[in-house]
Amino acid sequence: MATTTAILESMERPEQAQAVPTDFNQVAAKCRPQIFRFLLSSLRDPDAAETLTQDCLLKGFRNWASFRGESSELTWLLRIAINLQRDHWRNRRLQFWKRTQTNTVDSDDASQWLPSLESSPEQQVLAREQVKAMWKVVEGLSERQRTVFMLRHVEEMELQEIAQATGLSEGTVKAHLSRAMVRVRAGIGSRV
Amino acid sequence: MTHDKDRNEKFEQEDPQVEAALRNFRNSVHAWSEQEFSRPRAMVPRPATWLARWHKPLVAALGCVVLVAGASVPVGVRHQHAVAAQQQAQIVEQQRKADEAARQLALSKVDDDQLMADVDEDIAQATPAALEPMASLMRETKTK
């Protein structure tokens, strides 16, 4: 998925950011991998992440006329994705009496995914342990803390962008991130 | 802006162990996401639920119920109104007949008395001149 990295790099370049594409197809193609990744890391359910990504892009397409360019297209779409993800959790909580089919991946399985870095087997094992511990910590975070944490440390977004995407103030984002990091430090420290 | 960035960096300064864990976690999520994103997905048709199976007959049955109710309710109401109007007319007729009978009875009573008075009057008027003093005496006793 070298194209994803290239797209992300191009989005960070200011001269590219100024040339706002007006065609929604271009925006969707550019932002889809990152929206999918955010939803996958938040839900840990590939099928639900795929469905919500489609819903997010459909909603974005319908409301594309209302996009005024106050934030980047990705931030705008991520805001839609965050709302959809929140609705998804609420629905699952309300539908506890229904027989819902979920494909949520266990944290042990999720931690198996490591890029094929040229490192020693010991380092690989250590990395896997760290990732496993991190998933355990993420599981215990509140919905907002998890969203802010994922946007900051997985999507590597700036605090201001996170504030725009979540609709929170920058101070609140910092507070959520700080609380999440306290738990991460405690979780990592106790494991390693 | 640079001041803000410095402050953010200061705010997020981590020890190397946590930094490494965060980096590994990020790489892991990216690798997983790329793998899942490029995986072809087969569309699995959802098994039909009881609602999906009975949807058409239920809609048809409900439609019939609504149609019958829509047709029968106005007819029933109209019939009820007609029966009520008939009953009301009967009551009014009976009342009218009773009133008429009472009026006739009262009228007949009044007529008899009047008749008797008239007869008395006529008799009194037809009193022969020879019996006039006696008749005047009778009138006086009546007035007393």
PDB file of C-alpha atoms in Angstrom, chain A residues 15 17 30 43 51 54 58 60 71-72 75 78 91 93 114 125 130 156 160 176 184-185 189:
ATOM      1  CA  GLU A  15       1.162  23.502  -1.995  1.00  0.00           C
ATOM      2  CA  ALA A  17      -3.330  21.327   0.269  1.00  0.00           C
ATOM      3  CA  LYS A  30      -7.502   9.956  -1.439  1.00  0.00           C
ATOM      4  CA  LEU A  43     -13.905  -0.914  16.019  1.00  0.00           C
ATOM      5  CA  THR A  51     -19.412  -0.703   5.928  1.00  0.00           C
ATOM      6  CA  GLN A  54     -18.861   3.297   2.656  1.00  0.00           C
ATOM      7  CA  LEU A  58     -21.890   8.289   0.910  1.00  0.00           C
ATOM      8  CA  GLY A  60     -19.801  12.973   2.461  1.00  0.00           C
ATOM      9  CA  SER A  71     -10.732  22.271   7.433  1.00  0.00           C
ATOM     10  CA  SER A  72      -9.089  19.715   5.167  1.00  0.00           C
ATOM     11  CA  THR A  75     -10.672  16.175   8.706  1.00  0.00           C
ATOM     12  CA  LEU A  78     -13.147  11.961   9.673  1.00  0.00           C
ATOM     13  CA  ASN A  91     -26.693   0.836  18.307  1.00  0.00           C
ATOM     14  CA  ARG A  93     -25.356  -1.160  23.134  1.00  0.00           C
ATOM     15  CA  LEU A 114       3.559  -6.301  12.399  1.00  0.00           C
ATOM     16  CA  VAL A 125       8.612 -10.722  20.087  1.00  0.00           C
ATOM     17  CA  GLN A 130       4.118  -4.091  23.357  1.00  0.00           C
ATOM     18  CA  GLU A 156      -0.566  11.284  13.564  1.00  0.00           C
ATOM     19  CA  GLN A 160      -5.894  21.373  16.163  1.00  0.00           C
ATOM     20  CA  HIS A 176      -8.447  13.351  26.932  1.00  0.00           C
ATOM     21  CA  VAL A 184      -0.835   3.817  28.355  1.00  0.00           C
ATOM     22  CA  ARG A 185       2.222   4.521  30.519  1.00  0.00           C
ATOM     23  CA  GLY A 189       5.179  -0.009  32.382  1.00  0.00           C
TER      24      GLY A 189
END
